[in-house]
Coordinates of N, CA and C in Angstrom, one line a residue:
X77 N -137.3 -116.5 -34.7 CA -138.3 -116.1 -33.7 C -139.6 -115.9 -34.4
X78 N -140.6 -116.8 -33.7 CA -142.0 -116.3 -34.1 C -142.5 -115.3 -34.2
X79 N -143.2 -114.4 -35.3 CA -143.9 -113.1 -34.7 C -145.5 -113.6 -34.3
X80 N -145.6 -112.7 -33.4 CA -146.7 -112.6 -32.2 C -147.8 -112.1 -32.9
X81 N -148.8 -113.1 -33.4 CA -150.4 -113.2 -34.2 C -150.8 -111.5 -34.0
X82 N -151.7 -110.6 -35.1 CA -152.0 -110.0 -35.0 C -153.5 -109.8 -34.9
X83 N -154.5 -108.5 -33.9 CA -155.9 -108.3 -33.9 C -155.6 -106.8 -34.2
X84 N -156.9 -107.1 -34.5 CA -157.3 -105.8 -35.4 C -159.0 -105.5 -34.5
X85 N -158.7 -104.3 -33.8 CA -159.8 -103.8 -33.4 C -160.4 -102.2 -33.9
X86 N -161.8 -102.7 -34.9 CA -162.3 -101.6 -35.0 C -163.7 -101.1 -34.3
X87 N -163.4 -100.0 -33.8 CA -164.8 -99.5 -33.4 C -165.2 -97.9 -33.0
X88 N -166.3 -97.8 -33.3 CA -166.3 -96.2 -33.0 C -165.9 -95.3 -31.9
X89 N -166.2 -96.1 -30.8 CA -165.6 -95.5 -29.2 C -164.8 -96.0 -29.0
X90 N -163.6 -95.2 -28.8 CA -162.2 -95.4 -28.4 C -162.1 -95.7 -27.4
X91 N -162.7 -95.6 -26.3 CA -162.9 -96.3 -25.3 C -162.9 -97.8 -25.1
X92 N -163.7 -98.0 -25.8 CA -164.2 -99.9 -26.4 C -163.0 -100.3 -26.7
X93 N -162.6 -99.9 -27.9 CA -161.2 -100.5 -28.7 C -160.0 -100.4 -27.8
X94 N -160.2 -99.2 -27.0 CA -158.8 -99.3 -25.4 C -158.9 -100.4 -24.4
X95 N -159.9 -100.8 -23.9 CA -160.6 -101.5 -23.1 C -160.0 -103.2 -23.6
X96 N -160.7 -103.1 -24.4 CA -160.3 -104.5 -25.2 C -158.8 -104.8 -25.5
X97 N -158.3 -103.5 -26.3 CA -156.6 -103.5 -26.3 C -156.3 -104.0 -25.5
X98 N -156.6 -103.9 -23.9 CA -155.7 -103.7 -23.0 C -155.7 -105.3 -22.5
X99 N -157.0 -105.8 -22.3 CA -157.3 -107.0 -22.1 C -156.7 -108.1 -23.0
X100 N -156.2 -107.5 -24.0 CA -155.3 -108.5 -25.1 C -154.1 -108.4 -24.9
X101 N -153.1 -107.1 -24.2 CA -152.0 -106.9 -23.7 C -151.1 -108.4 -23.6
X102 N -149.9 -108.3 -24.1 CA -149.2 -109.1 -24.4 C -149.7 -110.9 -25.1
X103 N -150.5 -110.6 -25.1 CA -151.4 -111.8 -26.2 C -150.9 -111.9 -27.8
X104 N -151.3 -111.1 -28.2 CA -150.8 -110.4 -29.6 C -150.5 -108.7 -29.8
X105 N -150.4 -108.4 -30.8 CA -149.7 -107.0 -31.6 C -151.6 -107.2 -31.9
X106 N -151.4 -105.8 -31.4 CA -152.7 -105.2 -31.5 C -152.8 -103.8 -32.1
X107 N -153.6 -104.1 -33.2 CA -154.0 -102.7 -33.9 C -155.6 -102.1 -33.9
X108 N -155.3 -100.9 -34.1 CA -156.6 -99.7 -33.3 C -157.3 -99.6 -34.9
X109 N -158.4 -99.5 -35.1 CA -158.8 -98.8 -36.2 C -160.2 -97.7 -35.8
X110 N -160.0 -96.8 -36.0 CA -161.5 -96.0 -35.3 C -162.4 -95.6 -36.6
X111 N -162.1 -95.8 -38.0 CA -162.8 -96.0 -39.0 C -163.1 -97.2 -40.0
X112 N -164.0 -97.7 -40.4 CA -164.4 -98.3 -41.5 C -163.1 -98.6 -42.4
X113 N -163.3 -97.0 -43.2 CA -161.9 -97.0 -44.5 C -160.4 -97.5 -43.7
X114 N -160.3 -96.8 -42.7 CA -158.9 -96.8 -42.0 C -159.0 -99.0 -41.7
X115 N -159.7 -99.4 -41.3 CA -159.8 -100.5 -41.4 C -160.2 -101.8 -42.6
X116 N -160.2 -100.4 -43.5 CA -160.6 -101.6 -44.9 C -159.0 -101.7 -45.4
X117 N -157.8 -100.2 -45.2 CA -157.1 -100.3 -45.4 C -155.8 -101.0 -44.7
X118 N -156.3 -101.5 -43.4 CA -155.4 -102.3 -42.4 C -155.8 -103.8 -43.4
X119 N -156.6 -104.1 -43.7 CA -156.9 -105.4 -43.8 C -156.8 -105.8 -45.2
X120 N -156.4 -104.8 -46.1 CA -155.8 -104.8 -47.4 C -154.7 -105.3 -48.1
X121 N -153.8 -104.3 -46.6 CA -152.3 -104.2 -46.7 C -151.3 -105.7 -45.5
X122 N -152.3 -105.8 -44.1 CA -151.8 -106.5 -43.6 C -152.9 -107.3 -42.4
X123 N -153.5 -108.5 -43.0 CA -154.8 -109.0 -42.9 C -154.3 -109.4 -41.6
X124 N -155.5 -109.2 -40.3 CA -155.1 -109.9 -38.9 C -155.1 -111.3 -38.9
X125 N -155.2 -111.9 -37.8 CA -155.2 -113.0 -37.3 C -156.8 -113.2 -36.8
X126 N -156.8 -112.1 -36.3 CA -158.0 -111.7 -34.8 C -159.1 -110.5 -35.9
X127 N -160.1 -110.1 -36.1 CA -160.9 -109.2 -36.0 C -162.1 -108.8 -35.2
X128 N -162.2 -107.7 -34.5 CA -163.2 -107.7 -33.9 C -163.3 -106.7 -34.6
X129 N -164.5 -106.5 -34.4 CA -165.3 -105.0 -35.1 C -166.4 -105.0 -34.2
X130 N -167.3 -103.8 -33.8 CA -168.4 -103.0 -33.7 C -169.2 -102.9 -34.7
X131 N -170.7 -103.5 -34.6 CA -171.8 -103.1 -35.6 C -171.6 -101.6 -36.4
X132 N -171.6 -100.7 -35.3 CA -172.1 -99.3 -36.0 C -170.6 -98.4 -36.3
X133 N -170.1 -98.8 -37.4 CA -168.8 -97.5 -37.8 C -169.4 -96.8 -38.5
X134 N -169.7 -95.6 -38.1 CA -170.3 -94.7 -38.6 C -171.6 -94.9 -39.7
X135 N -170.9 -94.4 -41.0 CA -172.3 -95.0 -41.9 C -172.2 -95.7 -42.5
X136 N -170.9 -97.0 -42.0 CA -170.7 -98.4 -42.6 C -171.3 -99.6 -41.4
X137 N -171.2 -100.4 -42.1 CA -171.3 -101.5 -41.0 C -170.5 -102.4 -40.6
X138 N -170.4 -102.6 -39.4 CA -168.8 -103.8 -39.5 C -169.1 -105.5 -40.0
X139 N -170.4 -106.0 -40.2 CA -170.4 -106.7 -41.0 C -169.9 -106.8 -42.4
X140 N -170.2 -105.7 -42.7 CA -168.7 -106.0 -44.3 C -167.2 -105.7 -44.0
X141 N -166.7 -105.7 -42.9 CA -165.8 -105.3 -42.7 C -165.5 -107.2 -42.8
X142 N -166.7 -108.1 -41.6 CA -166.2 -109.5 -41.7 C -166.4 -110.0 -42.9
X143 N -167.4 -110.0 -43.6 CA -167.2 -109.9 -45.6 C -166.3 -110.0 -46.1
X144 N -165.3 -108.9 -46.3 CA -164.1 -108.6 -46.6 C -162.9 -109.5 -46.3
X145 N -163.3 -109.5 -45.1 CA -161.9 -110.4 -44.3 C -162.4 -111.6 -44.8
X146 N -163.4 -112.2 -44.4 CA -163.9 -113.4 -45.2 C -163.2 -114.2 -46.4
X147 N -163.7 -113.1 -47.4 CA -163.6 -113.7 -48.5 C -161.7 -113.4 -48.9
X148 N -161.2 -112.1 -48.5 CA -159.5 -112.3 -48.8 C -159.2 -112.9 -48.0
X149 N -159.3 -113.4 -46.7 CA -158.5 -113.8 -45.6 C -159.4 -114.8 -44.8
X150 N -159.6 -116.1 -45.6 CA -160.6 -116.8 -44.5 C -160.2 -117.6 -43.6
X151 N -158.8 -117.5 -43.2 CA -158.2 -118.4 -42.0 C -158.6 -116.9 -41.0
X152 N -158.7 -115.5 -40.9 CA -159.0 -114.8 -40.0 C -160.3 -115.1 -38.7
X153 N -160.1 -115.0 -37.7 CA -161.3 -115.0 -36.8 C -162.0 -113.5 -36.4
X154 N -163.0 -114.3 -36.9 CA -164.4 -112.7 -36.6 C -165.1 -112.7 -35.7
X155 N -165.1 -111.5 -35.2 CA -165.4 -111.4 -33.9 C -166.1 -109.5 -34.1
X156 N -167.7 -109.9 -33.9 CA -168.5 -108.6 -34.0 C -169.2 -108.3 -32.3
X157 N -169.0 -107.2 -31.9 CA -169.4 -106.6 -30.7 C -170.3 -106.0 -30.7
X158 N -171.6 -106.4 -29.7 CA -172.9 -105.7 -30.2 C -173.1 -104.9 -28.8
X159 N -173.5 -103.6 -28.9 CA -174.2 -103.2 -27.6 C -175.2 -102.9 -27.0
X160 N -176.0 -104.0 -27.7 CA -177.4 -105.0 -27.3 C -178.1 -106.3 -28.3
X161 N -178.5 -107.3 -27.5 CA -178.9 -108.2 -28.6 C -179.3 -107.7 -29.5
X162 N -178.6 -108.2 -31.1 CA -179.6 -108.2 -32.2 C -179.8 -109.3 -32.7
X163 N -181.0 -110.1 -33.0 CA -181.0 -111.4 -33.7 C -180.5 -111.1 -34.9
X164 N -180.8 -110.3 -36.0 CA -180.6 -109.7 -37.0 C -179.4 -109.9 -37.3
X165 N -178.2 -109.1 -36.5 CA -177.2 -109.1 -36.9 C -176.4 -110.4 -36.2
X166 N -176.6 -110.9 -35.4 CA -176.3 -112.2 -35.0 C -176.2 -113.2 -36.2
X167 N -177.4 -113.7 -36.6 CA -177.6 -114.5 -37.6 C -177.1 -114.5 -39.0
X168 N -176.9 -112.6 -39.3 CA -175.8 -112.3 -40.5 C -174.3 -112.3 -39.8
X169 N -174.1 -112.4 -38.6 CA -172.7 -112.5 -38.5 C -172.4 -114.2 -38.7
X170 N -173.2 -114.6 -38.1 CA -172.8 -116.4 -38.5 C -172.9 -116.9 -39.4
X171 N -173.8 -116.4 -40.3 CA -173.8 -116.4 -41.7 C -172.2 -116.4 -42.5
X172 N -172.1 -115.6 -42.1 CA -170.2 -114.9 -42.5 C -169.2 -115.8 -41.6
X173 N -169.6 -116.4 -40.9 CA -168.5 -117.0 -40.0 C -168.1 -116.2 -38.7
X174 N -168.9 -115.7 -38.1 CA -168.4 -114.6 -37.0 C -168.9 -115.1 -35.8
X175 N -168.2 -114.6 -34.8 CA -169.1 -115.1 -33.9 C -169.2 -113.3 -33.4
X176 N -170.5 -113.6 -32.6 CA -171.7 -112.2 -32.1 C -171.9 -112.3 -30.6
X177 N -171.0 -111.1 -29.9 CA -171.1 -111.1 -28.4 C -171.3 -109.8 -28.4
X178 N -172.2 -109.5 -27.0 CA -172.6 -108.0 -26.5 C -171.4 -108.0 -25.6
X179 N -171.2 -106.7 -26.2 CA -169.7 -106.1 -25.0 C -170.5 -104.8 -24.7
X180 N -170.1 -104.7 -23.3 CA -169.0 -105.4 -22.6 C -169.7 -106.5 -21.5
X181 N -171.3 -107.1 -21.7 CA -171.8 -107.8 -20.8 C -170.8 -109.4 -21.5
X182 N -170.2 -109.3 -22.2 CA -169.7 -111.0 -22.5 C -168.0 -110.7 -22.7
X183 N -167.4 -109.8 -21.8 CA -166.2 -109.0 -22.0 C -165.2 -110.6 -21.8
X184 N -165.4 -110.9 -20.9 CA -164.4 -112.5 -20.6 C -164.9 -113.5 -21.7
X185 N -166.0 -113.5 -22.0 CA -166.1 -114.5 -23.2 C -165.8 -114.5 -24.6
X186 N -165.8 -113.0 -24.6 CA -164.5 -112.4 -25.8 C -162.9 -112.7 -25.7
X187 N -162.8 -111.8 -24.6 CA -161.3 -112.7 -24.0 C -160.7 -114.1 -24.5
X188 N -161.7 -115.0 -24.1 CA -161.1 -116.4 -23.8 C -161.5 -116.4 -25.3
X189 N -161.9 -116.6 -26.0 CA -162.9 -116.5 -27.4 C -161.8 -116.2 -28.2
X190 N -161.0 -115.2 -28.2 CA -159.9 -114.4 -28.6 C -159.0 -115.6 -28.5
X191 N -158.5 -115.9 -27.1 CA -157.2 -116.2 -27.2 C -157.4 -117.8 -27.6
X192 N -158.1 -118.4 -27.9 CA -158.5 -119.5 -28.3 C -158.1 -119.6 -29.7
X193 N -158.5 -118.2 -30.5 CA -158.7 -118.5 -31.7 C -157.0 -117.8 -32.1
X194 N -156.3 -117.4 -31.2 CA -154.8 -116.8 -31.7 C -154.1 -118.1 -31.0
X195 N -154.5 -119.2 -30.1 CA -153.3 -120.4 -30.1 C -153.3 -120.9 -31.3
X196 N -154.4 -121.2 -31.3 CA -154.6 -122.1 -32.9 C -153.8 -121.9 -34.2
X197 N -153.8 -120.0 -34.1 CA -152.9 -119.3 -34.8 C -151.8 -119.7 -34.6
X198 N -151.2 -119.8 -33.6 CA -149.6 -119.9 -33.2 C -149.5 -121.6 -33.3
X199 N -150.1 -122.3 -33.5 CA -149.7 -123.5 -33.9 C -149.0 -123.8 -35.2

């Protein structure tokens, strides 16, 4: 039996990371991270499939979190949540290989965006 692709969602409002969870429901095994370290530590021990992250974890940034995953794990898909355009951070997430959507005004284009990049997985 196949196991079921993992995401890794970090972000500072738990709200966000529930919301999103939920919308992933039965897609994949979905893991919560509400900090930075807590998430440097997920991706240490058991690298996702899926990452999304949130610009602002506290007084890190989730740009290095796609860094990270990047360079240990570069079959992972990055996926950073902004909650308002930044060219800025846009252009450094593509940089890295990420792709850069404002949530929750691109919440379905995350969605499909997601499950696009976990078939591929399961192939």
């Amino acid at each position: 039996m196949m196991q079921a692709p993992t995401v890794l969602i970090v972000h500072g409002d738990r709200s966000v990371s529930a919301r999103i969870s939920a919308k992933l429901q039965g897609t994949a095994d979905v893991s919560i991270a509400a900090t930075f370290d807590e998430a440097k530590a997920i991706l240490a021990t058991t690298p996702p499939a899926v990452l999304i992250t949130g610009v602002r974890l506290g007084q890190y940034n989730g740009l290095h979190l796609v860094i990270r995953s990047r360079i240990g794990h570069p079959e992972t898909a990055n996926f950073v949540i902004l909650d308002e355009p930044d060219a800025a951070v846009e252009q450094e997430a593509a940089a890295h290989g990420a792709v850069s959507l404002e949530y929750p005004a691109k919440e379905k284009e995350l969605t499909m965006l997601v499950a696009a990049a976990l078939e591929r997985v399961s192939r």
